[in-house]
Amino acid sequence: MNKRIHYLDWLRFLAVFLGLVFHSGRPFDNWPWLIKGPELGWITFFNEALTTVRLPLLFFVSGAATIFVLKKMVKDYTLDRMIRLLIPLGMGVLLIVPPQHYIERISLPPSDPQHFSGNYWQFLSGPWLHGGAYPLSSLRTEHLWYLLYLFIFSLLALPIFLYLRSAGGLALWARLERWFMAVSWRVWLLVVLPAIGISLLPLIFRSHPGLVQDLENLLFFFFVYVLGFALFHKPRLLESIFSQRKLFAWVGLVLVIGKAYLFTVVWKHDTFSPGISLQNFELYWLLRNLAALCVVFAALGYAHRYLNRPSPFLEHARHWVYPFYIWHQSVIVVLGYFVLKLAWPAWLLYGLLMLSALVVTVALSELVQHSALSRFLFGIHRRSGRKSATALLETSKKLR
């Protein structure tokens, strides 16, 4: 597969944009977060529905995009992943994320022992630098955890990817394709079996939340990541998914709404609190897994049908994806600190915050494009069709 897949670029851009929509609503839902404003009744329901699909979609598209990284020499793969993921992660943790912690600390009431009243530079030289047992031990990744786990997934999945590219792997995948495509309903096994299997972890360990919750979540994301690669490595099976896009969309919509309703209206408390029953916890993950896979498949089908064409906007905007993701949450938190001081209705504050965050994040993402140093730090390369690691290494040499 040598040509760009335009609808995958659109889906990746959509998944990153949904992150901005989701985090713009966090100050107004009833879950704890870095900054909080007046509660907006429907936002918790909306965010519960949104969080069901945005990260699975992002990991799926990331897995599919890995094909382009591996299409040349394998020896460049690990280096490419380090440069494009670990360097932006390190830069973001040191430069982009700290303003979030500063805003969080100064937003706390003075009676809170974590409240901080100094300026940003005092915060950096004080609590941020020396807030732990040793310097910089209080560093947090916040939303950039995605880059860390994407790097880990890319290494863990490499033996699987290499096997799928081998003669034995190609033969096995060809047999699986023929079996799945022989009867239309069999493609649904790609939804049902993983969703049920992965959601059984709490029952197996008889424990929640904590480690089991993290393992279940990461195992599902890892499966979605590998599935994205497998389906696009030899994309014949995608035809069955595309042909059933309407059914996937309806089933996914019902599951997303049902999950959000159960866990924001019926039970009305934190899904992951110790008080929730193990059965409810199990149901949460089962519905999440089923809904996410259905919506991802539906999105694939509709994007393939309506968005599979080049666009001047897309050709430019696809380079925004990395910086957009890295910038967006810090922009929301900083702008939110000032927006929430306005005596406006909650829905107007939400709209203003989301719109202003979108404008500023796009502007910053565009600004990143105009410097070799910033492109390197944000993991961007513009040389489609060449080895990404080589391109980025050439950029790094120019900076010396």
Coordinates of N, CA and C in Angstrom, one line a residue, residues 147-301:
L147 N 0.9 9.3 23.7 CA 2.1 9.2 23.0 C 3.0 8.1 23.6
L148 N 3.0 8.0 24.9 CA 3.8 7.0 25.6 C 3.3 5.6 25.3
Y149 N 2.0 5.4 25.4 CA 1.5 4.1 25.1 C 1.5 3.7 23.7
L150 N 1.4 4.7 22.8 CA 1.5 4.4 21.4 C 2.9 3.9 21.0
F151 N 3.9 4.5 21.7 CA 5.3 4.0 21.5 C 5.4 2.6 22.0
I152 N 4.9 2.3 23.2 CA 5.0 1.0 23.8 C 4.3 0.0 22.9
F153 N 3.1 0.3 22.4 CA 2.3 -0.5 21.6 C 3.1 -0.8 20.3
S154 N 3.7 0.2 19.7 CA 4.4 0.0 18.4 C 5.5 -0.9 18.5
L155 N 6.2 -1.0 19.7 CA 7.2 -2.0 19.9 C 6.7 -3.4 20.2
L156 N 5.7 -3.4 21.1 CA 5.1 -4.7 21.4 C 4.5 -5.4 20.2
A157 N 3.9 -4.6 19.3 CA 3.2 -5.2 18.2 C 4.1 -5.5 17.0
L158 N 5.4 -5.0 17.0 CA 6.3 -5.2 15.9 C 6.4 -6.7 15.5
P159 N 6.6 -7.6 16.4 CA 6.6 -9.1 16.0 C 5.3 -9.5 15.3
I160 N 4.2 -9.0 15.8 CA 2.9 -9.3 15.1 C 2.9 -8.8 13.7
F161 N 3.3 -7.5 13.5 CA 3.3 -6.9 12.2 C 4.2 -7.6 11.3
L162 N 5.4 -8.0 11.8 CA 6.4 -8.6 10.9 C 5.9 -10.0 10.5
Y163 N 5.2 -10.7 11.4 CA 4.6 -12.0 11.1 C 3.5 -11.9 10.0
L164 N 2.7 -10.8 10.2 CA 1.6 -10.6 9.2 C 2.2 -10.3 7.8
R165 N 3.4 -9.8 7.7 CA 4.0 -9.5 6.5 C 4.8 -10.7 5.9
S166 N 5.0 -11.7 6.7 CA 5.7 -12.9 6.2 C 4.8 -13.8 5.4
A167 N 5.5 -14.8 4.7 CA 4.7 -15.7 3.9 C 3.6 -16.4 4.7
G168 N 4.0 -16.9 5.8 CA 3.1 -17.6 6.7 C 2.0 -16.7 7.2
G169 N 2.3 -15.5 7.6 CA 1.3 -14.6 8.0 C 0.3 -14.2 6.9
L170 N 0.8 -14.0 5.7 CA 0.0 -13.6 4.6 C -1.0 -14.8 4.2
A171 N -0.5 -16.0 4.3 CA -1.3 -17.2 4.0 C -2.4 -17.3 5.1
L172 N -2.0 -17.1 6.4 CA -3.0 -17.2 7.5 C -4.1 -16.1 7.3
W173 N -3.6 -14.9 7.0 CA -4.6 -13.8 6.9 C -5.5 -14.0 5.7
A174 N -5.0 -14.6 4.6 CA -5.8 -14.9 3.4 C -6.9 -15.9 3.8
R175 N -6.5 -16.9 4.6 CA -7.6 -17.9 5.0 C -8.6 -17.3 5.9
L176 N -8.2 -16.4 6.8 CA -9.1 -15.7 7.7 C -10.0 -14.8 6.9
E177 N -9.5 -14.1 5.9 CA -10.3 -13.3 5.0 C -11.4 -14.1 4.3
R178 N -11.0 -15.2 3.7 CA -12.0 -16.0 3.0 C -13.1 -16.5 4.0
W179 N -12.7 -16.9 5.2 CA -13.7 -17.4 6.1 C -14.6 -16.3 6.6
F180 N -14.1 -15.1 6.9 CA -14.9 -14.0 7.4 C -15.9 -13.5 6.3
M181 N -15.4 -13.5 5.1 CA -16.2 -13.0 4.0 C -17.2 -14.0 3.3
A182 N -17.0 -15.3 3.8 CA -17.9 -16.3 3.2 C -19.4 -16.0 3.6
V183 N -19.6 -15.5 4.8 CA -20.9 -15.2 5.4 C -20.9 -13.8 6.0
S184 N -21.8 -13.0 5.6 CA -21.7 -11.6 6.0 C -21.7 -11.3 7.5
W185 N -22.4 -12.2 8.3 CA -22.4 -11.9 9.7 C -21.1 -12.2 10.4
R186 N -20.2 -13.0 9.8 CA -19.0 -13.4 10.5 C -18.1 -12.2 10.9
V187 N -18.2 -11.1 10.1 CA -17.4 -10.0 10.4 C -17.7 -9.4 11.8
W188 N -18.9 -9.7 12.2 CA -19.3 -9.2 13.5 C -18.6 -9.9 14.7
L189 N -18.0 -11.0 14.3 CA -17.2 -11.7 15.4 C -16.0 -10.9 15.7
L190 N -15.5 -10.0 14.8 CA -14.4 -9.1 15.1 C -14.8 -8.1 16.2
V191 N -16.1 -7.9 16.4 CA -16.6 -7.0 17.4 C -17.0 -7.7 18.6
V192 N -17.7 -8.8 18.5 CA -18.3 -9.5 19.7 C -17.2 -10.2 20.5
L193 N -16.4 -11.0 19.8 CA -15.5 -11.9 20.6 C -14.4 -11.1 21.3
P194 N -13.7 -10.1 20.7 CA -12.8 -9.3 21.5 C -13.5 -8.5 22.6
A195 N -14.6 -8.0 22.3 CA -15.3 -7.1 23.3 C -15.7 -8.0 24.6
I196 N -16.2 -9.2 24.4 CA -16.5 -10.0 25.5 C -15.2 -10.5 26.2
G197 N -14.3 -11.0 25.4 CA -13.1 -11.6 26.0 C -12.3 -10.6 26.9
I198 N -12.1 -9.4 26.4 CA -11.3 -8.4 27.1 C -12.1 -7.9 28.3
S199 N -13.4 -7.8 28.2 CA -14.2 -7.3 29.4 C -14.3 -8.3 30.5
L200 N -13.8 -9.5 30.3 CA -13.9 -10.6 31.4 C -12.8 -10.4 32.4
L201 N -11.9 -9.5 32.2 CA -10.8 -9.4 33.1 C -11.2 -9.1 34.6
P202 N -12.2 -8.2 34.8 CA -12.6 -8.0 36.2 C -13.2 -9.2 36.9
L203 N -13.9 -10.0 36.1 CA -14.4 -11.2 36.7 C -13.4 -12.3 36.9
I204 N -12.4 -12.3 36.1 CA -11.3 -13.3 36.2 C -10.5 -12.9 37.5
F205 N -10.2 -11.6 37.7 CA -9.4 -11.2 38.8 C -10.2 -10.9 40.0
R206 N -11.5 -10.8 39.9 CA -12.4 -10.5 40.9 C -12.0 -9.2 41.6
S207 N -11.6 -8.2 40.8 CA -11.1 -7.0 41.4 C -11.4 -5.8 40.4
H208 N -11.6 -4.6 41.0 CA -11.7 -3.4 40.3 C -11.6 -2.3 41.3
P209 N -11.3 -1.0 41.0 CA -10.7 -0.7 39.7 C -9.2 -0.9 39.7
G210 N -8.4 0.1 39.6 CA -6.9 0.0 39.8 C -6.3 -0.7 38.6
L211 N -5.4 -1.7 38.9 CA -4.6 -2.3 37.9 C -5.5 -3.1 36.9
V212 N -6.5 -3.8 37.3 CA -7.3 -4.5 36.4 C -8.0 -3.6 35.4
Q213 N -8.5 -2.4 35.9 CA -9.1 -1.4 35.0 C -8.1 -1.0 33.9
D214 N -6.9 -0.7 34.4 CA -5.8 -0.2 33.5 C -5.5 -1.3 32.4
L215 N -5.3 -2.5 32.9 CA -5.0 -3.6 32.0 C -6.1 -3.8 31.0
E216 N -7.3 -3.8 31.4 CA -8.4 -4.0 30.5 C -8.5 -2.9 29.4
N217 N -8.3 -1.7 29.9 CA -8.3 -0.5 29.0 C -7.2 -0.6 28.0
L218 N -6.0 -0.9 28.4 CA -4.8 -0.9 27.6 C -4.9 -2.1 26.6
L219 N -5.4 -3.2 27.1 CA -5.5 -4.4 26.3 C -6.4 -4.2 25.1
F220 N -7.5 -3.5 25.4 CA -8.5 -3.1 24.3 C -7.9 -2.2 23.3
F221 N -7.2 -1.2 23.8 CA -6.5 -0.2 22.9 C -5.5 -0.9 22.1
F222 N -4.7 -1.8 22.7 CA -3.7 -2.6 21.9 C -4.3 -3.4 20.9
F223 N -5.5 -4.1 21.2 CA -6.2 -4.9 20.2 C -6.6 -4.0 19.0
V224 N -7.2 -2.9 19.3 CA -7.7 -2.0 18.3 C -6.5 -1.5 17.4
Y225 N -5.4 -1.2 18.0 CA -4.2 -0.7 17.3 C -3.7 -1.8 16.3
V226 N -3.6 -3.1 16.8 CA -3.2 -4.2 15.9 C -4.2 -4.4 14.9
L227 N -5.5 -4.4 15.2 CA -6.6 -4.6 14.2 C -6.5 -3.6 13.1
G228 N -6.2 -2.3 13.4 CA -6.1 -1.3 12.4 C -5.0 -1.7 11.4
F229 N -3.8 -2.1 11.9 CA -2.8 -2.6 11.0 C -3.2 -3.7 10.2
A230 N -3.8 -4.8 10.8 CA -4.1 -6.0 10.1 C -5.1 -5.8 9.0
L231 N -6.2 -5.0 9.3 CA -7.2 -4.7 8.3 C -6.7 -3.9 7.1
F232 N -5.8 -3.0 7.3 CA -5.3 -2.2 6.2 C -4.0 -2.8 5.5
H233 N -3.4 -3.8 6.2 CA -2.2 -4.4 5.6 C -2.7 -5.2 4.3
K234 N -3.8 -5.9 4.5 CA -4.4 -6.6 3.3 C -5.9 -6.3 3.4
P235 N -6.4 -5.2 2.8 CA -7.7 -4.6 3.1 C -8.9 -5.2 2.5
R236 N -8.8 -6.5 2.0 CA -9.9 -7.1 1.3 C -11.1 -7.2 2.3
L237 N -10.8 -7.6 3.5 CA -11.9 -7.8 4.5 C -12.6 -6.5 4.8
L238 N -12.0 -5.3 4.5 CA -12.7 -4.1 4.7 C -14.0 -4.0 3.9
E239 N -14.0 -4.7 2.8 CA -15.2 -4.6 2.0 C -16.5 -5.1 2.7
S240 N -16.3 -6.1 3.6 CA -17.5 -6.6 4.4 C -17.9 -5.5 5.4
I241 N -16.9 -4.8 6.0 CA -17.2 -3.8 6.9 C -17.9 -2.6 6.2
F242 N -17.4 -2.2 5.1 CA -18.0 -1.1 4.3 C -19.4 -1.4 4.0
S243 N -19.7 -2.6 3.6 CA -21.0 -2.9 3.1 C -22.1 -3.0 4.2
Q244 N -21.6 -3.0 5.5 CA -22.5 -3.1 6.6 C -22.4 -1.8 7.5
R245 N -21.9 -0.8 6.9 CA -21.7 0.5 7.7 C -22.9 1.0 8.3
K246 N -24.1 0.9 7.7 CA -25.3 1.4 8.3 C -25.7 0.6 9.5
L247 N -25.6 -0.7 9.4 CA -25.9 -1.5 10.6 C -24.9 -1.3 11.7
F248 N -23.7 -1.2 11.4 CA -22.7 -0.9 12.5 C -23.0 0.5 13.1
A249 N -23.4 1.4 12.3 CA -23.7 2.8 12.8 C -24.9 2.7 13.8
W250 N -26.0 2.0 13.4 CA -27.2 2.0 14.2 C -26.9 1.2 15.5
V251 N -26.3 0.1 15.4 CA -25.9 -0.7 16.6 C -25.0 0.1 17.5
G252 N -24.0 0.8 17.0 CA -23.1 1.6 17.7 C -23.7 2.7 18.4
L253 N -24.7 3.4 17.7 CA -25.4 4.5 18.3 C -26.2 4.1 19.5
V254 N -26.9 3.0 19.4 CA -27.8 2.5 20.5 C -26.9 2.1 21.6
L255 N -25.8 1.5 21.4 CA -24.9 1.1 22.5 C -24.2 2.3 23.2
V256 N -23.8 3.2 22.4 CA -23.2 4.4 23.0 C -24.2 5.2 23.9
I257 N -25.4 5.4 23.4 CA -26.5 6.1 24.1 C -26.8 5.2 25.4
G258 N -27.0 3.9 25.2 CA -27.3 3.1 26.3 C -26.3 3.1 27.4
K259 N -25.0 3.0 27.0 CA -23.9 3.1 28.0 C -23.9 4.4 28.8
A260 N -24.0 5.5 28.0 CA -24.0 6.8 28.6 C -25.2 7.0 29.5
Y261 N -26.4 6.5 29.1 CA -27.6 6.7 30.0 C -27.4 5.9 31.3
L262 N -27.0 4.6 31.2 CA -26.8 3.8 32.4 C -25.9 4.4 33.4
F263 N -24.8 5.0 32.9 CA -23.7 5.4 33.8 C -23.7 6.9 34.2
T264 N -24.7 7.6 33.6 CA -24.8 9.0 34.0 C -26.2 9.4 34.5
V265 N -27.2 8.6 34.2 CA -28.6 8.8 34.6 C -29.1 7.8 35.6
V266 N -28.9 6.5 35.3 CA -29.5 5.5 36.1 C -28.7 5.3 37.4
W267 N -27.4 5.1 37.3 CA -26.6 4.9 38.5 C -26.1 6.2 39.1
K268 N -25.9 7.2 38.3 CA -25.6 8.6 38.8 C -24.4 8.7 39.7
H269 N -23.4 7.8 39.5 CA -22.2 8.0 40.3 C -21.0 7.5 39.5
D270 N -19.8 7.8 40.1 CA -18.6 7.5 39.3 C -18.5 6.0 39.0
T271 N -18.4 5.7 37.8 CA -18.3 4.3 37.3 C -17.2 3.5 38.0
F272 N -16.1 4.2 38.3 CA -14.9 3.5 38.8 C -14.7 3.7 40.3
S273 N -15.7 4.1 41.0 CA -15.6 4.2 42.5 C -15.7 2.9 43.1
P274 N -15.1 2.7 44.3 CA -15.2 1.4 44.9 C -16.6 0.9 45.2
G275 N -17.6 1.8 45.3 CA -18.9 1.4 45.6 C -19.7 0.7 44.5
I276 N -19.3 0.9 43.3 CA -20.0 0.3 42.2 C -19.8 -1.2 42.2
S277 N -20.8 -2.0 41.9 CA -20.7 -3.4 41.9 C -19.8 -4.0 40.8
L278 N -19.3 -5.1 41.0 CA -18.4 -5.7 40.0 C -19.2 -6.0 38.7
Q279 N -20.5 -6.4 38.8 CA -21.3 -6.7 37.7 C -21.5 -5.4 36.8
N280 N -21.7 -4.3 37.5 CA -21.9 -3.0 36.8 C -20.6 -2.6 36.1
F281 N -19.5 -2.8 36.8 CA -18.2 -2.5 36.2 C -17.9 -3.3 35.0
E282 N -18.3 -4.6 35.1 CA -18.1 -5.5 33.9 C -19.0 -5.1 32.8
L283 N -20.2 -4.7 33.1 CA -21.2 -4.2 32.0 C -20.6 -3.0 31.4
Y284 N -20.0 -2.1 32.1 CA -19.5 -0.8 31.6 C -18.5 -1.1 30.5
W285 N -17.5 -2.0 30.8 CA -16.5 -2.3 29.8 C -17.0 -3.1 28.6
L286 N -18.0 -4.0 28.8 CA -18.5 -4.7 27.7 C -19.2 -3.8 26.8
L287 N -20.1 -2.9 27.3 CA -20.8 -1.9 26.4 C -19.8 -1.0 25.7
R288 N -18.7 -0.6 26.5 CA -17.7 0.3 25.8 C -17.1 -0.4 24.7
N289 N -16.6 -1.6 24.9 CA -15.9 -2.3 23.8 C -16.8 -2.6 22.6
L290 N -18.0 -3.0 22.8 CA -18.9 -3.3 21.7 C -19.2 -2.0 21.0
A291 N -19.6 -0.9 21.7 CA -19.9 0.3 21.1 C -18.8 0.9 20.3
A292 N -17.6 0.9 20.9 CA -16.4 1.5 20.3 C -16.1 0.8 18.9
L293 N -16.1 -0.6 18.9 CA -15.8 -1.3 17.7 C -16.8 -1.0 16.6
C294 N -18.1 -1.0 17.0 CA -19.2 -0.7 16.0 C -19.0 0.7 15.4
V295 N -18.7 1.6 16.3 CA -18.6 3.0 15.8 C -17.4 3.2 14.9
V296 N -16.3 2.5 15.3 CA -15.1 2.6 14.5 C -15.3 2.0 13.1
F297 N -16.0 0.8 13.0 CA -16.3 0.2 11.7 C -17.3 1.1 10.9
A298 N -18.3 1.7 11.6 CA -19.2 2.6 10.9 C -18.5 3.8 10.4
A299 N -17.6 4.4 11.2 CA -16.8 5.5 10.7 C -16.0 5.2 9.5
L300 N -15.4 4.0 9.5 CA -14.6 3.5 8.4 C -15.4 3.5 7.1
G301 N -16.6 2.9 7.3 CA -17.5 2.7 6.1 C -18.0 4.1 5.5

